[in-house]
PDB file of C-alpha atoms in Angstrom:
ATOM      1  CA  MET A   1      96.468 -14.069   5.411  1.00  0.00           C
ATOM      2  CA  ALA A   2      95.544 -11.399   2.902  1.00  0.00           C
ATOM      3  CA  ALA A   3      92.524 -13.868   2.340  1.00  0.00           C
ATOM      4  CA  ALA A   4      91.564 -14.116   5.700  1.00  0.00           C
ATOM      5  CA  SER A   5      91.729 -10.131   6.316  1.00  0.00           C
ATOM      6  CA  THR A   6      89.637  -9.541   3.152  1.00  0.00           C
ATOM      7  CA  LYS A   7      87.261 -11.848   4.488  1.00  0.00           C
ATOM      8  CA  LEU A   8      87.084 -10.359   7.766  1.00  0.00           C
ATOM      9  CA  GLN A   9      86.572  -6.951   6.226  1.00  0.00           C
ATOM     10  CA  LYS A  10      84.078  -8.403   3.980  1.00  0.00           C
ATOM     11  CA  GLU A  11      82.470  -9.576   7.347  1.00  0.00           C
ATOM     12  CA  LEU A  12      82.370  -5.935   8.980  1.00  0.00           C
ATOM     13  CA  ASN A  13      81.019  -4.273   6.016  1.00  0.00           C
ATOM     14  CA  THR A  14      77.895  -6.324   6.248  1.00  0.00           C
ATOM     15  CA  GLY A  15      77.259  -5.375  10.130  1.00  0.00           C
ATOM     16  CA  PHE A  16      78.789  -8.378  11.680  1.00  0.00           C
ATOM     17  CA  SER A  17      81.591  -7.951  14.559  1.00  0.00           C
ATOM     18  CA  ALA A  18      84.510 -10.086  14.974  1.00  0.00           C
ATOM     19  CA  PHE A  19      84.742 -12.149  17.852  1.00  0.00           C
ATOM     20  CA  PRO A  20      87.895 -14.179  18.111  1.00  0.00           C
ATOM     21  CA  VAL A  21      88.223 -17.643  19.797  1.00  0.00           C
ATOM     22  CA  LYS A  22      90.752 -20.592  20.098  1.00  0.00           C
ATOM     23  CA  PHE A  23      90.207 -24.189  21.629  1.00  0.00           C
ATOM     24  CA  SER A  24      92.437 -24.180  24.513  1.00  0.00           C
ATOM     25  CA  HIS A  25      95.530 -22.142  25.942  1.00  0.00           C
ATOM     26  CA  GLU A  26      98.189 -24.532  24.225  1.00  0.00           C
ATOM     27  CA  SER A  27      96.515 -23.812  20.834  1.00  0.00           C
ATOM     28  CA  ASP A  28      98.189 -21.676  18.515  1.00  0.00           C
ATOM     29  CA  ALA A  29      95.623 -21.810  15.798  1.00  0.00           C
ATOM     30  CA  GLY A  30      92.629 -19.713  16.040  1.00  0.00           C
ATOM     31  CA  HIS A  31      88.782 -19.123  15.023  1.00  0.00           C
ATOM     32  CA  VAL A  32      86.982 -15.952  14.404  1.00  0.00           C
ATOM     33  CA  MET A  33      83.095 -16.289  14.885  1.00  0.00           C
ATOM     34  CA  TYR A  34      80.978 -13.124  13.962  1.00  0.00           C
ATOM     35  CA  PHE A  35      77.917 -11.478  15.610  1.00  0.00           C
ATOM     36  CA  LYS A  36      75.525  -8.581  14.970  1.00  0.00           C
ATOM     37  CA  GLU A  37      72.220  -7.233  16.341  1.00  0.00           C
ATOM     38  CA  HIS A  38      69.026  -9.328  15.481  1.00  0.00           C
ATOM     39  CA  VAL A  39      66.780  -7.754  13.092  1.00  0.00           C
ATOM     40  CA  THR A  40      63.267  -9.146  12.770  1.00  0.00           C
ATOM     41  CA  LYS A  41      60.272  -8.326  10.713  1.00  0.00           C
ATOM     42  CA  GLU A  42      57.909 -10.587  12.702  1.00  0.00           C
ATOM     43  CA  PRO A  43      55.995  -8.600  14.846  1.00  0.00           C
ATOM     44  CA  SER A  44      55.619 -11.038  17.846  1.00  0.00           C
ATOM     45  CA  GLN A  45      59.257 -11.185  17.912  1.00  0.00           C
ATOM     46  CA  LEU A  46      60.215  -7.821  17.646  1.00  0.00           C
ATOM     47  CA  GLU A  47      60.537  -7.153  21.599  1.00  0.00           C
ATOM     48  CA  VAL A  48      62.620 -10.349  21.679  1.00  0.00           C
ATOM     49  CA  SER A  49      64.983  -9.209  18.721  1.00  0.00           C
ATOM     50  CA  SER A  50      65.785  -6.156  20.175  1.00  0.00           C
ATOM     51  CA  ARG A  51      68.080  -7.966  22.893  1.00  0.00           C
ATOM     52  CA  THR A  52      69.362 -10.487  20.731  1.00  0.00           C
ATOM     53  CA  VAL A  53      72.708 -10.717  18.844  1.00  0.00           C
ATOM     54  CA  PHE A  54      73.227 -13.270  16.284  1.00  0.00           C
ATOM     55  CA  VAL A  55      76.268 -15.541  16.157  1.00  0.00           C
ATOM     56  CA  ILE A  56      77.604 -17.421  13.011  1.00  0.00           C
ATOM     57  CA  ASN A  57      80.916 -19.345  12.207  1.00  0.00           C
ATOM     58  CA  ILE A  58      80.363 -21.216  15.748  1.00  0.00           C
ATOM     59  CA  PRO A  59      82.775 -24.154  15.446  1.00  0.00           C
ATOM     60  CA  PRO A  60      81.552 -27.790  16.179  1.00  0.00           C
ATOM     61  CA  TYR A  61      83.032 -28.081  19.311  1.00  0.00           C
ATOM     62  CA  CYS A  62      81.912 -24.810  20.923  1.00  0.00           C
ATOM     63  CA  THR A  63      78.947 -25.976  23.224  1.00  0.00           C
ATOM     64  CA  GLN A  64      76.151 -24.024  24.552  1.00  0.00           C
ATOM     65  CA  GLU A  65      77.882 -23.705  28.234  1.00  0.00           C
ATOM     66  CA  CYS A  66      81.004 -22.044  26.026  1.00  0.00           C
ATOM     67  CA  LEU A  67      78.472 -19.349  24.524  1.00  0.00           C
ATOM     68  CA  GLU A  68      76.896 -18.833  27.752  1.00  0.00           C
ATOM     69  CA  ARG A  69      80.349 -18.178  29.606  1.00  0.00           C
ATOM     70  CA  LEU A  70      81.774 -16.049  26.556  1.00  0.00           C
ATOM     71  CA  PHE A  71      78.490 -13.480  26.021  1.00  0.00           C
ATOM     72  CA  GLY A  72      77.463 -13.862  29.739  1.00  0.00           C
ATOM     73  CA  CYS A  73      80.843 -11.643  30.559  1.00  0.00           C
ATOM     74  CA  TYR A  74      78.417  -8.576  28.947  1.00  0.00           C
ATOM     75  CA  GLY A  75      75.015  -9.136  30.551  1.00  0.00           C
ATOM     76  CA  GLU A  76      72.495 -11.733  32.262  1.00  0.00           C
ATOM     77  CA  ILE A  77      71.605 -14.336  29.502  1.00  0.00           C
ATOM     78  CA  GLU A  78      68.176 -15.166  29.506  1.00  0.00           C
ATOM     79  CA  ASP A  79      68.113 -17.476  26.406  1.00  0.00           C
ATOM     80  CA  ILE A  80      70.314 -19.207  23.898  1.00  0.00           C
ATOM     81  CA  VAL A  81      69.111 -20.973  20.763  1.00  0.00           C
ATOM     82  CA  VAL A  82      71.676 -22.972  18.838  1.00  0.00           C
ATOM     83  CA  GLN A  83      70.507 -23.837  15.258  1.00  0.00           C
ATOM     84  CA  GLN A  84      72.267 -25.901  12.442  1.00  0.00           C
ATOM     85  CA  THR A  85      71.206 -22.886   9.759  1.00  0.00           C
ATOM     86  CA  PRO A  86      69.830 -19.400  10.462  1.00  0.00           C
ATOM     87  CA  GLY A  87      65.635 -19.711  11.198  1.00  0.00           C
ATOM     88  CA  PRO A  88      62.870 -17.673  11.910  1.00  0.00           C
ATOM     89  CA  SER A  89      62.667 -18.655  15.816  1.00  0.00           C
ATOM     90  CA  VAL A  90      64.714 -16.424  18.555  1.00  0.00           C
ATOM     91  CA  THR A  91      63.152 -18.284  21.254  1.00  0.00           C
ATOM     92  CA  SER A  92      63.841 -22.125  22.541  1.00  0.00           C
ATOM     93  CA  PRO A  93      61.084 -24.308  22.003  1.00  0.00           C
ATOM     94  CA  ASN A  94      58.888 -25.711  24.991  1.00  0.00           C
ATOM     95  CA  LEU A  95      60.607 -29.043  24.884  1.00  0.00           C
ATOM     96  CA  LYS A  96      60.722 -31.416  27.857  1.00  0.00           C
ATOM     97  CA  THR A  97      64.205 -32.491  28.561  1.00  0.00           C
ATOM     98  CA  SER A  98      65.234 -35.879  29.048  1.00  0.00           C
ATOM     99  CA  GLN A  99      68.551 -37.599  30.017  1.00  0.00           C
ATOM    100  CA  TYR A 100      68.553 -40.433  27.718  1.00  0.00           C
ATOM    101  CA  PHE A 101      66.355 -39.270  24.844  1.00  0.00           C
ATOM    102  CA  PRO A 102      67.178 -35.674  23.483  1.00  0.00           C
ATOM    103  CA  PRO A 103      64.191 -33.960  22.386  1.00  0.00           C
ATOM    104  CA  ILE A 104      66.472 -32.519  19.268  1.00  0.00           C
ATOM    105  CA  GLU A 105      69.330 -33.951  17.232  1.00  0.00           C
ATOM    106  CA  LYS A 106      73.036 -33.139  18.488  1.00  0.00           C
ATOM    107  CA  ILE A 107      74.730 -30.731  15.747  1.00  0.00           C
ATOM    108  CA  THR A 108      78.211 -31.807  14.844  1.00  0.00           C
ATOM    109  CA  CYS A 109      78.852 -28.915  12.483  1.00  0.00           C
ATOM    110  CA  PHE A 110      79.221 -25.272  12.112  1.00  0.00           C
ATOM    111  CA  HIS A 111      76.439 -23.626  13.403  1.00  0.00           C
ATOM    112  CA  VAL A 112      74.607 -20.663  14.230  1.00  0.00           C
ATOM    113  CA  ALA A 113      73.192 -19.178  17.621  1.00  0.00           C
ATOM    114  CA  TYR A 114      70.701 -16.460  18.689  1.00  0.00           C
ATOM    115  CA  VAL A 115      72.021 -15.142  22.163  1.00  0.00           C
ATOM    116  CA  THR A 116      69.008 -13.078  24.231  1.00  0.00           C
ATOM    117  CA  TYR A 117      69.988 -10.968  26.862  1.00  0.00           C
ATOM    118  CA  GLU A 118      67.747  -9.678  29.576  1.00  0.00           C
ATOM    119  CA  ASP A 119      67.936  -5.979  28.883  1.00  0.00           C
ATOM    120  CA  ALA A 120      69.542  -4.476  25.776  1.00  0.00           C
ATOM    121  CA  ASP A 121      72.295  -2.540  27.314  1.00  0.00           C
ATOM    122  CA  SER A 122      74.245  -5.841  27.383  1.00  0.00           C
ATOM    123  CA  ILE A 123      74.203  -5.912  23.373  1.00  0.00           C
ATOM    124  CA  GLU A 124      75.821  -1.983  23.497  1.00  0.00           C
ATOM    125  CA  ARG A 125      78.141  -3.358  25.714  1.00  0.00           C
ATOM    126  CA  LEU A 126      79.258  -5.767  23.572  1.00  0.00           C
ATOM    127  CA  LYS A 127      79.225  -3.899  20.421  1.00  0.00           C
ATOM    128  CA  LYS A 128      81.820  -1.446  22.076  1.00  0.00           C
ATOM    129  CA  LYS A 129      84.098  -3.719  23.397  1.00  0.00           C
ATOM    130  CA  ASN A 130      87.126  -4.483  20.984  1.00  0.00           C
ATOM    131  CA  ILE A 131      87.989  -7.719  21.264  1.00  0.00           C
ATOM    132  CA  LYS A 132      91.211  -8.479  19.688  1.00  0.00           C
ATOM    133  CA  ASP A 133      92.645 -11.600  22.318  1.00  0.00           C
ATOM    134  CA  PRO A 134      90.746 -14.787  21.413  1.00  0.00           C
ATOM    135  CA  LYS A 135      88.657 -16.499  23.744  1.00  0.00           C
ATOM    136  CA  VAL A 136      89.682 -19.717  25.460  1.00  0.00           C
ATOM    137  CA  LEU A 137      86.548 -21.912  25.000  1.00  0.00           C
ATOM    138  CA  SER A 138      88.333 -25.117  26.749  1.00  0.00           C
ATOM    139  CA  THR A 139      89.360 -24.428  30.072  1.00  0.00           C
ATOM    140  CA  SER A 140      90.070 -26.264  33.094  1.00  0.00           C
ATOM    141  CA  LYS A 141      86.785 -25.421  34.641  1.00  0.00           C
ATOM    142  CA  SER A 142      84.535 -25.816  31.455  1.00  0.00           C
ATOM    143  CA  HIS A 143      86.593 -28.709  29.533  1.00  0.00           C
ATOM    144  CA  ILE A 144      85.652 -29.697  26.146  1.00  0.00           C
ATOM    145  CA  ALA A 145      86.104 -33.946  25.874  1.00  0.00           C
ATOM    146  CA  THR A 146      88.008 -34.467  22.366  1.00  0.00           C
ATOM    147  CA  GLY A 147      89.511 -37.705  20.759  1.00  0.00           C
ATOM    148  CA  LEU A 148      89.281 -40.762  22.688  1.00  0.00           C
ATOM    149  CA  GLU A 149      88.067 -39.113  25.617  1.00  0.00           C
ATOM    150  CA  LYS A 150      85.069 -37.721  23.774  1.00  0.00           C
ATOM    151  CA  TRP A 151      84.320 -41.037  22.336  1.00  0.00           C
ATOM    152  CA  CYS A 152      84.368 -43.034  25.776  1.00  0.00           C
ATOM    153  CA  ASN A 153      81.851 -40.221  27.236  1.00  0.00           C
ATOM    154  CA  GLU A 154      79.571 -41.046  24.094  1.00  0.00           C
ATOM    155  CA  TYR A 155      79.670 -44.777  24.661  1.00  0.00           C
ATOM    156  CA  ARG A 156      78.808 -44.555  28.237  1.00  0.00           C
ATOM    157  CA  ASN A 157      75.869 -42.090  27.582  1.00  0.00           C
ATOM    158  CA  GLU A 158      74.433 -44.394  24.968  1.00  0.00           C
ATOM    159  CA  ARG A 159      74.166 -47.011  27.795  1.00  0.00           C
ATOM    160  CA  PRO A 160      72.602 -45.876  30.975  1.00  0.00           C
ATOM    161  CA  GLU A 161      71.983 -47.827  33.999  1.00  0.00           C
ATOM    162  CA  VAL A 162      68.689 -50.126  33.712  1.00  0.00           C
ATOM    163  CA  ASP A 163      67.229 -48.799  37.018  1.00  0.00           C
ATOM    164  CA  LEU A 164      67.706 -44.893  36.406  1.00  0.00           C
ATOM    165  CA  LEU A 165      66.470 -45.423  32.742  1.00  0.00           C
ATOM    166  CA  GLN A 166      63.297 -47.267  34.086  1.00  0.00           C
ATOM    167  CA  LYS A 167      62.728 -44.278  36.463  1.00  0.00           C
ATOM    168  CA  GLU A 168      62.688 -41.525  33.946  1.00  0.00           C
ATOM    169  CA  ILE A 169      60.173 -43.770  32.022  1.00  0.00           C
ATOM    170  CA  ASP A 170      57.768 -44.114  35.035  1.00  0.00           C
ATOM    171  CA  GLU A 171      58.111 -40.670  35.577  1.00  0.00           C
ATOM    172  CA  PHE A 172      57.004 -39.653  32.047  1.00  0.00           C
ATOM    173  CA  MET A 173      54.291 -41.964  31.882  1.00  0.00           C
ATOM    174  CA  LEU A 174      52.913 -40.497  35.123  1.00  0.00           C
ATOM    175  CA  ALA A 175      52.939 -37.077  33.639  1.00  0.00           C
ATOM    176  CA  TYR A 176      51.349 -38.214  30.272  1.00  0.00           C
ATOM    177  CA  ASP A 177      48.752 -40.169  31.867  1.00  0.00           C
ATOM    178  CA  LYS A 178      48.120 -37.038  34.414  1.00  0.00           C
ATOM    179  CA  ASP A 179      47.997 -34.350  31.412  1.00  0.00           C
ATOM    180  CA  ASN A 180      45.415 -36.700  29.137  1.00  0.00           C
ATOM    181  CA  LYS A 181      43.549 -36.905  32.461  1.00  0.00           C
ATOM    182  CA  LYS A 182      43.348 -33.356  32.930  1.00  0.00           C
ATOM    183  CA  LYS A 183      42.323 -32.831  28.833  1.00  0.00           C
ATOM    184  CA  GLU A 184      39.461 -35.116  29.465  1.00  0.00           C
ATOM    185  CA  GLU A 185      38.219 -33.567  32.699  1.00  0.00           C
ATOM    186  CA  LYS A 186      38.465 -30.099  30.747  1.00  0.00           C
ATOM    187  CA  LYS A 187      36.916 -31.869  27.884  1.00  0.00           C
ATOM    188  CA  LYS A 188      33.941 -33.189  29.731  1.00  0.00           C
ATOM    189  CA  LYS A 189      33.466 -29.425  31.544  1.00  0.00           C
ATOM    190  CA  SER A 190      33.346 -27.588  28.166  1.00  0.00           C
ATOM    191  CA  GLU A 191      30.721 -29.890  27.301  1.00  0.00           C
ATOM    192  CA  GLU A 192      28.651 -29.688  30.334  1.00  0.00           C
ATOM    193  CA  GLU A 193      28.606 -25.844  30.195  1.00  0.00           C
ATOM    194  CA  PRO A 194      26.415 -23.796  27.728  1.00  0.00           C
ATOM    195  CA  ASP A 195      28.498 -21.194  25.813  1.00  0.00           C
ATOM    196  CA  ASP A 196      27.742 -17.423  25.383  1.00  0.00           C
ATOM    197  CA  GLU A 197      24.407 -17.943  23.263  1.00  0.00           C
ATOM    198  CA  GLY A 198      23.259 -20.935  25.770  1.00  0.00           C
ATOM    199  CA  TRP A 199      23.912 -23.488  23.580  1.00  0.00           C
ATOM    200  CA  ILE A 200      25.623 -27.271  24.969  1.00  0.00           C
ATOM    201  CA  THR A 201      27.626 -28.879  22.903  1.00  0.00           C
ATOM    202  CA  VAL A 202      26.612 -32.520  22.028  1.00  0.00           C
ATOM    203  CA  SER A 203      29.450 -35.129  21.678  1.00  0.00           C
ATOM    204  CA  ARG A 204      28.709 -38.671  19.937  1.00  0.00           C
ATOM    205  CA  LYS A 205      30.168 -41.343  22.190  1.00  0.00           C
ATOM    206  CA  GLY A 206      29.676 -44.637  22.534  1.00  0.00           C
ATOM    207  CA  PRO A 207      31.013 -48.486  23.318  1.00  0.00           C
ATOM    208  CA  LYS A 208      32.146 -48.092  19.195  1.00  0.00           C
ATOM    209  CA  PRO A 209      34.957 -45.607  18.322  1.00  0.00           C
ATOM    210  CA  GLY A 210      34.296 -43.822  15.196  1.00  0.00           C
ATOM    211  CA  VAL A 211      36.521 -44.809  12.158  1.00  0.00           C
ATOM    212  CA  ALA A 212      38.240 -42.379  10.036  1.00  0.00           C
ATOM    213  CA  ARG A 213      36.684 -41.059   6.697  1.00  0.00           C
ATOM    214  CA  THR A 214      38.789 -42.719   4.531  1.00  0.00           C
ATOM    215  CA  GLU A 215      38.000 -43.951   1.254  1.00  0.00           C
ATOM    216  CA  LYS A 216      39.482 -47.517   2.203  1.00  0.00           C
ATOM    217  CA  ASN A 217      36.691 -47.124   5.553  1.00  0.00           C
ATOM    218  CA  GLN A 218      34.089 -45.872   3.480  1.00  0.00           C
ATOM    219  CA  THR A 219      34.277 -48.954   0.833  1.00  0.00           C
ATOM    220  CA  ARG A 220      34.300 -51.221   3.605  1.00  0.00           C
ATOM    221  CA  THR A 221      31.278 -49.615   5.317  1.00  0.00           C
ATOM    222  CA  LEU A 222      29.319 -50.046   2.115  1.00  0.00           C
ATOM    223  CA  ILE A 223      30.195 -53.446   1.407  1.00  0.00           C
ATOM    224  CA  LYS A 224      28.955 -54.213   4.866  1.00  0.00           C
ATOM    225  CA  GLU A 225      25.697 -52.746   4.360  1.00  0.00           C
ATOM    226  CA  SER A 226      25.251 -54.472   1.448  1.00  0.00           C
ATOM    227  CA  GLN A 227      25.641 -57.715   2.913  1.00  0.00           C
ATOM    228  CA  LYS A 228      23.472 -56.940   5.825  1.00  0.00           C
ATOM    229  CA  ARG A 229      20.454 -55.359   3.450  1.00  0.00           C
ATOM    230  CA  LYS A 230      20.651 -58.875   1.937  1.00  0.00           C
ATOM    231  CA  ARG A 231      20.460 -61.023   4.732  1.00  0.00           C
ATOM    232  CA  LYS A 232      17.631 -59.053   5.928  1.00  0.00           C
ATOM    233  CA  GLU A 233      15.733 -59.021   2.846  1.00  0.00           C
ATOM    234  CA  LEU A 234      12.288 -60.766   2.685  1.00  0.00           C
ATOM    235  CA  ASN A 235      11.825 -63.233   0.153  1.00  0.00           C
ATOM    236  CA  ASN A 236       7.991 -63.500   0.420  1.00  0.00           C
ATOM    237  CA  PHE A 237       6.925 -60.019   0.948  1.00  0.00           C
ATOM    238  CA  TYR A 238       3.789 -59.671  -1.211  1.00  0.00           C
ATOM    239  CA  THR A 239       0.393 -61.918  -0.247  1.00  0.00           C
ATOM    240  CA  PHE A 240       0.985 -63.655  -3.832  1.00  0.00           C
ATOM    241  CA  GLN A 241       4.189 -64.563  -2.898  1.00  0.00           C
ATOM    242  CA  MET A 242       3.156 -66.035   0.184  1.00  0.00           C
ATOM    243  CA  ARG A 243       0.408 -68.476  -1.163  1.00  0.00           C
ATOM    244  CA  GLU A 244       2.568 -69.509  -3.887  1.00  0.00           C
ATOM    245  CA  THR A 245       5.130 -70.883  -1.493  1.00  0.00           C
ATOM    246  CA  LYS A 246       2.601 -72.361   0.447  1.00  0.00           C
ATOM    247  CA  ARG A 247       1.235 -74.206  -2.753  1.00  0.00           C
ATOM    248  CA  GLU A 248       4.422 -75.453  -3.525  1.00  0.00           C
ATOM    249  CA  HIS A 249       5.607 -76.578  -0.138  1.00  0.00           C
ATOM    250  CA  ILE A 250       2.290 -78.704   0.573  1.00  0.00           C
ATOM    251  CA  ALA A 251       2.797 -80.055  -3.357  1.00  0.00           C
ATOM    252  CA  GLU A 252       6.410 -81.124  -1.953  1.00  0.00           C
ATOM    253  CA  LEU A 253       5.039 -82.955   0.845  1.00  0.00           C
ATOM    254  CA  ARG A 254       2.358 -84.797  -0.949  1.00  0.00           C
ATOM    255  CA  LYS A 255       4.699 -85.712  -3.642  1.00  0.00           C
ATOM    256  CA  LYS A 256       6.954 -87.105  -0.775  1.00  0.00           C
ATOM    257  CA  PHE A 257       4.131 -88.926   0.563  1.00  0.00           C
ATOM    258  CA  GLU A 258       2.855 -90.771  -2.438  1.00  0.00           C
ATOM    259  CA  GLU A 259       6.417 -91.969  -3.020  1.00  0.00           C
ATOM    260  CA  ASP A 260       6.794 -93.409   0.448  1.00  0.00           C
ATOM    261  CA  LYS A 261       3.481 -95.134  -0.071  1.00  0.00           C
ATOM    262  CA  ARG A 262       5.111 -96.575  -3.438  1.00  0.00           C
ATOM    263  CA  LYS A 263       8.077 -97.690  -1.620  1.00  0.00           C
ATOM    264  CA  ILE A 264       6.194 -99.647   1.461  1.00  0.00           C
ATOM    265  CA  ALA A 265       3.616-101.441  -1.400  1.00  0.00           C
ATOM    266  CA  GLU A 266       7.230-102.620  -3.055  1.00  0.00           C
ATOM    267  CA  MET A 267       8.532-103.919   0.423  1.00  0.00           C
ATOM    268  CA  LYS A 268       5.332-105.646   1.021  1.00  0.00           C
ATOM    269  CA  VAL A 269       5.224-107.541  -2.639  1.00  0.00           C
ATOM    270  CA  ALA A 270       8.564-108.488  -1.694  1.00  0.00           C
ATOM    271  CA  ARG A 271       8.150-109.690   1.815  1.00  0.00           C
ATOM    272  CA  LYS A 272      10.846-107.466   3.343  1.00  0.00           C
ATOM    273  CA  PHE A 273       8.208-105.247   5.558  1.00  0.00           C
ATOM    274  CA  LYS A 274       8.633-105.683   9.014  1.00  0.00           C
ATOM    275  CA  PRO A 275       6.597-103.339  11.053  1.00  0.00           C
ATOM    276  CA  TYR A 276       7.426-104.615  14.286  1.00  0.00           C
TER     277      TYR A 276
END
């Protein structure tokens, strides 16, 4: 008990305030989360950070819905960002949510959160409120599944109905194709319109797509060009080479003609020549 009191006093001295919670109404053991007004040095996040509280020591069973219910009592909440460790971002990333394909990995350990209110007065009301009685996380309205019930829910969620899964995939592909079509139209429009100085961007397009300028691709291209050059290389480029080639060809024909005459004469002598 003394150790817990010392730890609490240390946290309070660093600017944190205690936020006691417990799992359910029947729970005898409690837990303490800590919060303080968020401070950042990022100029782009100064306006948001003035309305944000930084919460630490959040237990794994405390969901985002629980945080919305607990901290929503002191003002309208604009956004809640849950992270495993403190980070620079205090705003939720623009991720497309999916029922079957979660965009981020589920956090299963102690974590932190950034709770952003719609106005800074909500933080003052939260700081002035001296919370002594633990807030309940799992209630009849916002029940947190545990044990066998939790495992059964996870098992059912991992095996969705085929029709619903196919419907979500089809909707995703339609949105993907629509987005790609918009990008192509925007790119084509930007290529046709001149810029401020009157220049028009000309891009190289053809039936053969370009290749990446990697070392492997460049080596392959050089080998192909060398082979192509050898096939196109002329063996008789100069005039004297052409004359020499013709002479050698005629000499070869004469030699073959003389051999044929000799064979015919030998066949006549042997009485084996039958022209008809």
